[in-house]
């Protein structure tokens, strides 16, 4: 709002006040007399006259106002000196108005004139809530004239305030809301009128305001300044070959060789016909894609992490999204291998996988390619010391452990041991341990294990024993392990398009998946996510046999997860004697895990949505490898609901039904 400039002279002439809402009485006039004396000296004389006037007026409110006006009038004339007297008369008017709140403001105006040539004006202003406070303003103007015509002027102004002087408010600007006001709003960036005040574009109508100010700068920047563009959705660079340079907020041209106009984070210029767009990367410019985002997603023109080994020149670190180093690559081939010195190159490969593991430095990363042979690799492969290893069989599955089709049988020991914060990415292998009593694979100590196209079978113990080791399975199978499929303690399991079935002994409670949460887990979550998996319990006469069991030491439902588009079937030999509720999913699992669009043998389960209860296990549903038969396809038809992000193919590479309901489990058929 605009505040009037009050000069001392106007202050002497104006005196506003507030009393009750409708009170505006007039005070009593005041009068004063002044005596002026002048001494003739050098043809000059001074005469001073003071006039005092009091004006009091009360409104209907509680405010009293006193106004004192003092005026001095001087008129001196002398030829050679002498004494003169002057008379001054003050005329003063006091005015008071009151507001509802009982705050009174008195205004008094005094006017003085005398017989001399001088006139003085005094103004007093007073404000007070239910009390009197005085504000006096004196203005003296003296004009002295001698015989020689000499004149002088004196001005005095006194102001004394008890509370607050009232001012007259007015709108700062009067243009329409959001419009510029060239007369009143000139202090950039507050160039726009909004509700009577000058504001910047962010407080007005933003882009609409900027466009009305100057079509060349139609976009409102966050700092309140109108600019040509900002690089966001409001960018208005009309020429197809221009982009917004966010350092200057102007439209500039980017080229393949010159991307200086592109904002930070956009390191490439995408040219599509006449249109140019600043992007993170293009097929021809992937310089920005480094570290954990080394791959350019050409659909979005953004950098992402690698998702599989084919994304990278050598292999992918599936735990971070980085590509594995291309200068730490070793080859292994044990076929008719001379155990002499080997350099691990493709032309001079190591004879054992352990040789390749040993060539990777402590805490380092490396890739091992295991050559396809007809004999297996009967080794206990230990990956420790914080190493990250990608182990890949380039062609058909390479057997680790024992192989009944070769001369290597009854290996008898653990095939894989992963520990001490190590990471192993295993692709295209078959792990067998038919002659051993232990688990085929042991993983522990904050480590990680990722399987892609891996089969684990014929172990005397469990297929996988995991303690504080996160597991990921894709397109993999865990079958016929006497101790069960997976035992997972204080860790996470993510599996898609995989089979965990026929594990366990006939006379023992051997669930396909056991999840365990302990007190000393160091806040490691216990979680499971199964998407398009087939999970079936072992053939058993034990009533408590389950597809999944959960043990939560704290009993506070810390075991969580999601099972979707899967098959959960407890396989029994004497169904009439079995508690089928327990046979499906253990009671401790059900509160924290959701089940959606899955085939379950019996129900109901907690946290369910769209599941079909298909009844007890039927041997006609599955082939020997737990792919579906025609009867199984019919029994499980239209149960699954494919979602964006789900696997596009089943375990055999057949396409998933993405248009509607399809078969749950690993095999779409």
Short mmCIF file of C-alpha atoms in Angstrom, two decimals, residues 240-429:
data_model
loop_
_atom_site.label_atom_id
_atom_site.label_comp_id
_atom_site.label_asym_id
_atom_site.label_seq_id
_atom_site.Cartn_x
_atom_site.Cartn_y
_atom_site.Cartn_z
CA UNK A 240 12.77 -27.06 -33.46
CA UNK A 241 16.55 -26.94 -33.34
CA UNK A 242 16.70 -25.02 -30.05
CA UNK A 243 16.84 -26.23 -26.48
CA UNK A 244 16.79 -24.38 -23.20
CA UNK A 245 20.19 -23.45 -21.80
CA UNK A 246 19.37 -23.47 -18.10
CA UNK A 247 22.53 -21.62 -17.16
CA UNK A 248 21.20 -18.53 -18.94
CA UNK A 249 17.53 -19.53 -19.31
CA UNK A 250 17.67 -18.76 -23.00
CA UNK A 251 16.91 -20.83 -26.08
CA UNK A 252 20.06 -22.08 -27.78
CA UNK A 253 20.98 -24.69 -30.39
CA UNK A 254 22.53 -28.05 -29.46
CA UNK A 255 24.44 -30.25 -31.89
CA UNK A 256 26.03 -33.66 -31.70
CA UNK A 257 29.42 -32.02 -31.26
CA UNK A 258 28.32 -29.06 -29.14
CA UNK A 259 26.07 -29.73 -26.15
CA UNK A 260 27.06 -26.61 -24.20
CA UNK A 261 23.46 -25.41 -24.36
CA UNK A 262 22.25 -28.53 -22.56
CA UNK A 263 21.67 -28.37 -18.80
CA UNK A 264 23.73 -30.31 -16.29
CA UNK A 265 22.80 -33.98 -16.39
CA UNK A 266 21.97 -33.82 -20.11
CA UNK A 267 25.21 -34.66 -21.84
CA UNK A 268 23.92 -35.54 -25.31
CA UNK A 269 21.90 -33.92 -28.08
CA UNK A 270 19.15 -36.14 -29.50
CA UNK A 271 18.32 -35.15 -33.08
CA UNK A 272 15.04 -36.46 -34.46
CA UNK A 273 14.37 -34.82 -37.81
CA UNK A 274 14.21 -31.08 -37.14
CA UNK A 275 13.70 -31.56 -33.41
CA UNK A 276 16.63 -31.42 -30.98
CA UNK A 277 16.40 -32.50 -27.38
CA UNK A 278 18.97 -32.53 -24.60
CA UNK A 279 19.12 -36.01 -23.09
CA UNK A 280 21.38 -38.00 -20.83
CA UNK A 281 22.63 -40.31 -23.57
CA UNK A 282 22.02 -41.49 -27.12
CA UNK A 283 23.05 -44.54 -29.12
CA UNK A 284 25.97 -42.54 -30.47
CA UNK A 285 26.86 -40.69 -27.28
CA UNK A 286 27.00 -42.73 -24.08
CA UNK A 287 29.83 -40.82 -22.43
CA UNK A 288 27.63 -39.91 -19.46
CA UNK A 289 26.84 -43.56 -18.70
CA UNK A 290 29.50 -44.66 -16.24
CA UNK A 291 29.85 -46.27 -12.82
CA UNK A 292 26.68 -47.91 -11.56
CA UNK A 293 24.70 -46.67 -14.61
CA UNK A 294 26.84 -47.78 -17.57
CA UNK A 295 24.03 -48.60 -20.00
CA UNK A 296 22.02 -46.18 -22.14
CA UNK A 297 18.34 -47.05 -22.18
CA UNK A 298 17.47 -46.02 -25.72
CA UNK A 299 13.74 -45.97 -24.99
CA UNK A 300 14.20 -43.26 -22.36
CA UNK A 301 17.63 -41.94 -23.38
CA UNK A 302 18.73 -42.24 -19.77
CA UNK A 303 21.59 -44.13 -18.15
CA UNK A 304 20.80 -47.24 -16.08
CA UNK A 305 22.60 -50.09 -14.39
CA UNK A 306 23.31 -53.32 -16.20
CA UNK A 307 20.63 -55.97 -15.78
CA UNK A 308 22.39 -59.00 -17.23
CA UNK A 309 25.77 -60.03 -18.54
CA UNK A 310 24.80 -59.27 -22.12
CA UNK A 311 24.57 -55.57 -21.23
CA UNK A 312 28.33 -55.41 -20.69
CA UNK A 313 31.46 -56.24 -22.64
CA UNK A 314 32.39 -58.98 -20.17
CA UNK A 315 29.83 -59.40 -17.38
CA UNK A 316 27.55 -57.45 -15.06
CA UNK A 317 27.98 -56.89 -11.35
CA UNK A 318 24.37 -57.71 -10.59
CA UNK A 319 24.66 -56.38 -7.04
CA UNK A 320 25.53 -52.80 -8.08
CA UNK A 321 24.66 -52.43 -11.78
CA UNK A 322 28.29 -51.78 -12.75
CA UNK A 323 29.97 -53.66 -15.53
CA UNK A 324 32.71 -56.01 -14.41
CA UNK A 325 36.26 -54.93 -15.33
CA UNK A 326 37.33 -56.12 -18.75
CA UNK A 327 40.95 -56.58 -17.71
CA UNK A 328 40.29 -59.15 -14.95
CA UNK A 329 39.05 -62.11 -17.00
CA UNK A 330 40.20 -65.70 -16.58
CA UNK A 331 39.46 -68.91 -18.47
CA UNK A 332 39.24 -72.45 -17.04
CA UNK A 333 39.33 -75.74 -18.96
CA UNK A 334 40.09 -79.00 -17.15
CA UNK A 335 39.84 -81.26 -20.19
CA UNK A 336 43.18 -83.05 -20.64
CA UNK A 337 44.74 -80.15 -18.83
CA UNK A 338 48.43 -80.07 -17.99
CA UNK A 339 48.72 -78.82 -14.41
CA UNK A 340 51.85 -76.86 -15.23
CA UNK A 341 52.06 -73.09 -15.17
CA UNK A 342 49.07 -71.44 -16.82
CA UNK A 343 48.33 -67.77 -17.35
CA UNK A 344 44.52 -68.16 -17.38
CA UNK A 345 44.11 -66.65 -20.82
CA UNK A 346 41.71 -68.05 -23.38
CA UNK A 347 44.62 -69.69 -25.19
CA UNK A 348 46.24 -70.97 -21.97
CA UNK A 349 43.39 -71.57 -19.50
CA UNK A 350 43.66 -72.62 -15.87
CA UNK A 351 42.90 -76.26 -15.10
CA UNK A 352 40.71 -75.59 -12.04
CA UNK A 353 38.11 -73.01 -11.07
CA UNK A 354 40.02 -72.46 -7.82
CA UNK A 355 42.98 -71.25 -9.89
CA UNK A 356 40.76 -68.61 -11.44
CA UNK A 357 39.31 -67.55 -8.06
CA UNK A 358 42.82 -67.25 -6.68
CA UNK A 359 43.86 -64.92 -9.52
CA UNK A 360 41.34 -62.30 -8.32
CA UNK A 361 42.82 -60.02 -5.68
CA UNK A 362 41.40 -59.56 -2.18
CA UNK A 363 38.24 -57.44 -2.34
CA UNK A 364 38.52 -57.27 -6.12
CA UNK A 365 36.23 -58.13 -9.01
CA UNK A 366 36.79 -60.64 -11.78
CA UNK A 367 35.06 -62.86 -14.34
CA UNK A 368 35.71 -66.56 -14.91
CA UNK A 369 34.63 -68.34 -18.07
CA UNK A 370 34.42 -72.12 -17.58
CA UNK A 371 34.89 -74.01 -20.81
CA UNK A 372 32.31 -76.62 -21.81
CA UNK A 373 33.61 -80.17 -21.22
CA UNK A 374 32.07 -83.61 -20.85
CA UNK A 375 33.50 -84.17 -17.39
CA UNK A 376 32.39 -82.21 -14.34
CA UNK A 377 34.50 -80.02 -12.06
CA UNK A 378 34.72 -82.01 -8.79
CA UNK A 379 35.88 -79.07 -6.67
CA UNK A 380 34.81 -77.31 -3.55
CA UNK A 381 34.74 -73.78 -4.90
CA UNK A 382 35.30 -71.20 -2.16
CA UNK A 383 34.69 -67.51 -2.78
CA UNK A 384 35.73 -65.34 0.16
CA UNK A 385 37.74 -62.24 1.06
CA UNK A 386 35.15 -59.78 -0.17
CA UNK A 387 35.62 -60.84 -3.78
CA UNK A 388 32.97 -60.29 -6.44
CA UNK A 389 32.98 -63.06 -9.04
CA UNK A 390 30.95 -63.63 -12.18
CA UNK A 391 31.26 -67.29 -13.18
CA UNK A 392 29.83 -68.11 -16.60
CA UNK A 393 29.56 -71.25 -18.69
CA UNK A 394 29.41 -70.00 -22.27
CA UNK A 395 27.45 -72.86 -23.84
CA UNK A 396 25.60 -75.79 -22.29
CA UNK A 397 25.37 -76.21 -18.54
CA UNK A 398 28.66 -77.16 -16.97
CA UNK A 399 28.40 -79.63 -14.08
CA UNK A 400 29.99 -78.73 -10.77
CA UNK A 401 30.36 -81.59 -8.28
CA UNK A 402 29.58 -85.11 -9.39
CA UNK A 403 28.25 -86.23 -12.74
CA UNK A 404 26.71 -89.70 -13.14
CA UNK A 405 27.24 -89.46 -16.88
CA UNK A 406 31.01 -89.17 -16.48
CA UNK A 407 33.81 -90.68 -14.46
CA UNK A 408 33.19 -88.27 -11.59
CA UNK A 409 30.67 -89.65 -9.06
CA UNK A 410 29.91 -89.25 -5.38
CA UNK A 411 31.84 -86.02 -4.88
CA UNK A 412 30.54 -85.95 -1.30
CA UNK A 413 31.43 -82.41 -0.18
CA UNK A 414 29.86 -78.97 -0.48
CA UNK A 415 30.21 -77.75 -4.04
CA UNK A 416 30.04 -74.00 -3.38
CA UNK A 417 30.99 -72.04 -0.25
CA UNK A 418 30.43 -68.27 -0.39
CA UNK A 419 31.35 -66.22 2.69
CA UNK A 420 33.13 -63.17 4.11
CA UNK A 421 31.14 -60.52 2.24
CA UNK A 422 31.70 -62.13 -1.15
CA UNK A 423 29.36 -62.00 -4.15
CA UNK A 424 28.88 -64.78 -6.72
CA UNK A 425 26.91 -64.51 -9.95
CA UNK A 426 26.51 -67.99 -11.41
CA UNK A 427 25.21 -68.52 -14.95
CA UNK A 428 24.49 -71.74 -16.84
CA UNK A 429 25.66 -74.42 -14.39
#
